[in-house]
mmCIF file of C-alpha atoms in Angstrom:
data_model
loop_
_atom_site.group_PDB
_atom_site.id
_atom_site.type_symbol
_atom_site.label_atom_id
_atom_site.label_comp_id
_atom_site.label_asym_id
_atom_site.label_seq_id
_atom_site.Cartn_x
_atom_site.Cartn_y
_atom_site.Cartn_z
ATOM 1 C CA UNK A 248 -152.068 33.340 26.275
ATOM 2 C CA UNK A 249 -148.775 35.336 25.732
ATOM 3 C CA UNK A 250 -149.421 35.717 22.127
ATOM 4 C CA UNK A 251 -152.626 37.210 23.091
ATOM 5 C CA UNK A 252 -150.679 40.001 25.435
ATOM 6 C CA UNK A 253 -148.346 40.741 22.970
ATOM 7 C CA UNK A 254 -150.475 41.380 19.989
ATOM 8 C CA UNK A 255 -152.468 43.891 22.248
ATOM 9 C CA UNK A 256 -149.009 45.377 23.566
ATOM 10 C CA UNK A 257 -147.872 45.876 19.878
ATOM 11 C CA UNK A 258 -151.035 47.250 18.500
ATOM 12 C CA UNK A 259 -150.510 50.300 21.053
ATOM 13 C CA UNK A 260 -146.876 50.814 19.961
ATOM 14 C CA UNK A 261 -146.309 53.444 16.996
ATOM 15 C CA UNK A 262 -144.111 51.219 15.099
ATOM 16 C CA UNK A 263 -144.124 47.774 16.312
ATOM 17 C CA UNK A 264 -142.667 45.970 13.021
ATOM 18 C CA UNK A 265 -144.328 43.706 10.856
ATOM 19 C CA UNK A 266 -143.988 40.035 12.558
ATOM 20 C CA UNK A 267 -145.036 38.429 15.649
ATOM 21 C CA UNK A 268 -143.575 35.048 16.440
ATOM 22 C CA UNK A 269 -146.502 32.437 16.658
ATOM 23 C CA UNK A 270 -146.451 29.229 18.600
ATOM 24 C CA UNK A 271 -147.428 26.411 16.069
ATOM 25 C CA UNK A 272 -147.158 23.410 18.666
ATOM 26 C CA UNK A 273 -150.315 21.504 19.210
ATOM 27 C CA UNK A 274 -151.914 19.832 21.956
ATOM 28 C CA UNK A 275 -149.194 17.244 22.426
ATOM 29 C CA UNK A 276 -146.519 20.163 23.408
ATOM 30 C CA UNK A 277 -149.142 22.336 25.244
ATOM 31 C CA UNK A 278 -151.945 20.011 26.649
ATOM 32 C CA UNK A 279 -153.144 22.621 29.175
ATOM 33 C CA UNK A 280 -154.586 24.816 26.132
ATOM 34 C CA UNK A 281 -157.039 22.313 25.008
ATOM 35 C CA UNK A 282 -160.578 23.860 25.129
ATOM 36 C CA UNK A 283 -158.885 27.232 26.957
ATOM 37 C CA UNK A 284 -160.656 29.487 24.617
ATOM 38 C CA UNK A 285 -164.533 29.596 24.152
ATOM 39 C CA UNK A 286 -163.767 30.416 20.575
ATOM 40 C CA UNK A 287 -160.397 30.970 18.505
ATOM 41 C CA UNK A 288 -159.144 34.515 19.596
ATOM 42 C CA UNK A 289 -157.034 34.662 16.096
ATOM 43 C CA UNK A 290 -158.689 36.309 13.308
ATOM 44 C CA UNK A 291 -156.731 36.503 10.310
ATOM 45 C CA UNK A 292 -157.605 38.957 7.548
ATOM 46 C CA UNK A 293 -155.927 39.337 4.537
ATOM 47 C CA UNK A 294 -152.680 37.552 5.838
ATOM 48 C CA UNK A 295 -152.638 39.856 9.080
ATOM 49 C CA UNK A 296 -154.025 39.058 12.449
ATOM 50 C CA UNK A 297 -156.960 41.451 13.602
ATOM 51 C CA UNK A 298 -156.329 42.988 17.179
ATOM 52 C CA UNK A 299 -159.620 44.028 18.474
ATOM 53 C CA UNK A 300 -159.667 47.768 19.585
ATOM 54 C CA UNK A 301 -162.462 47.360 22.481
ATOM 55 C CA UNK A 302 -161.284 46.891 26.148
ATOM 56 C CA UNK A 303 -159.771 43.847 27.704
ATOM 57 C CA UNK A 304 -157.939 40.784 25.775
ATOM 58 C CA UNK A 305 -160.456 39.973 23.219
ATOM 59 C CA UNK A 306 -160.831 36.620 24.361
ATOM 60 C CA UNK A 307 -163.311 34.435 26.669
ATOM 61 C CA UNK A 308 -161.738 31.583 28.905
ATOM 62 C CA UNK A 309 -164.101 28.583 28.918
ATOM 63 C CA UNK A 310 -165.716 28.238 32.358
ATOM 64 C CA UNK A 311 -164.867 24.394 32.418
ATOM 65 C CA UNK A 312 -161.252 25.048 31.876
ATOM 66 C CA UNK A 313 -161.123 27.366 34.929
ATOM 67 C CA UNK A 314 -163.123 24.645 36.841
ATOM 68 C CA UNK A 315 -160.287 22.243 36.083
ATOM 69 C CA UNK A 316 -157.332 24.436 36.710
ATOM 70 C CA UNK A 317 -155.029 24.699 39.763
ATOM 71 C CA UNK A 318 -155.205 28.490 40.914
ATOM 72 C CA UNK A 319 -152.773 30.281 43.033
ATOM 73 C CA UNK A 320 -153.108 33.677 44.612
ATOM 74 C CA UNK A 321 -149.915 35.611 45.948
ATOM 75 C CA UNK A 322 -150.575 38.408 48.167
ATOM 76 C CA UNK A 323 -148.315 41.232 49.324
ATOM 77 C CA UNK A 324 -147.591 38.977 52.423
ATOM 78 C CA UNK A 325 -146.299 36.328 50.251
ATOM 79 C CA UNK A 326 -143.514 38.845 48.819
ATOM 80 C CA UNK A 327 -142.237 40.611 52.043
#
């Protein structure tokens, strides 16, 4: 997810540079990522990543992934 967020941030910056570090580790390193997205959010065109310009992150999280995840909510009362 951090890569997606960074892609969108860099798209909004005037002169972001030419490169973005991309994690190539697979499911053995990040098993929690398996089946995270409904479809791959990474589209490559002519050697460059395509960053959507519509609102949102341009990704759909698989509902089954959410169903099996642990969710925590922090409220203002938790941090004061």
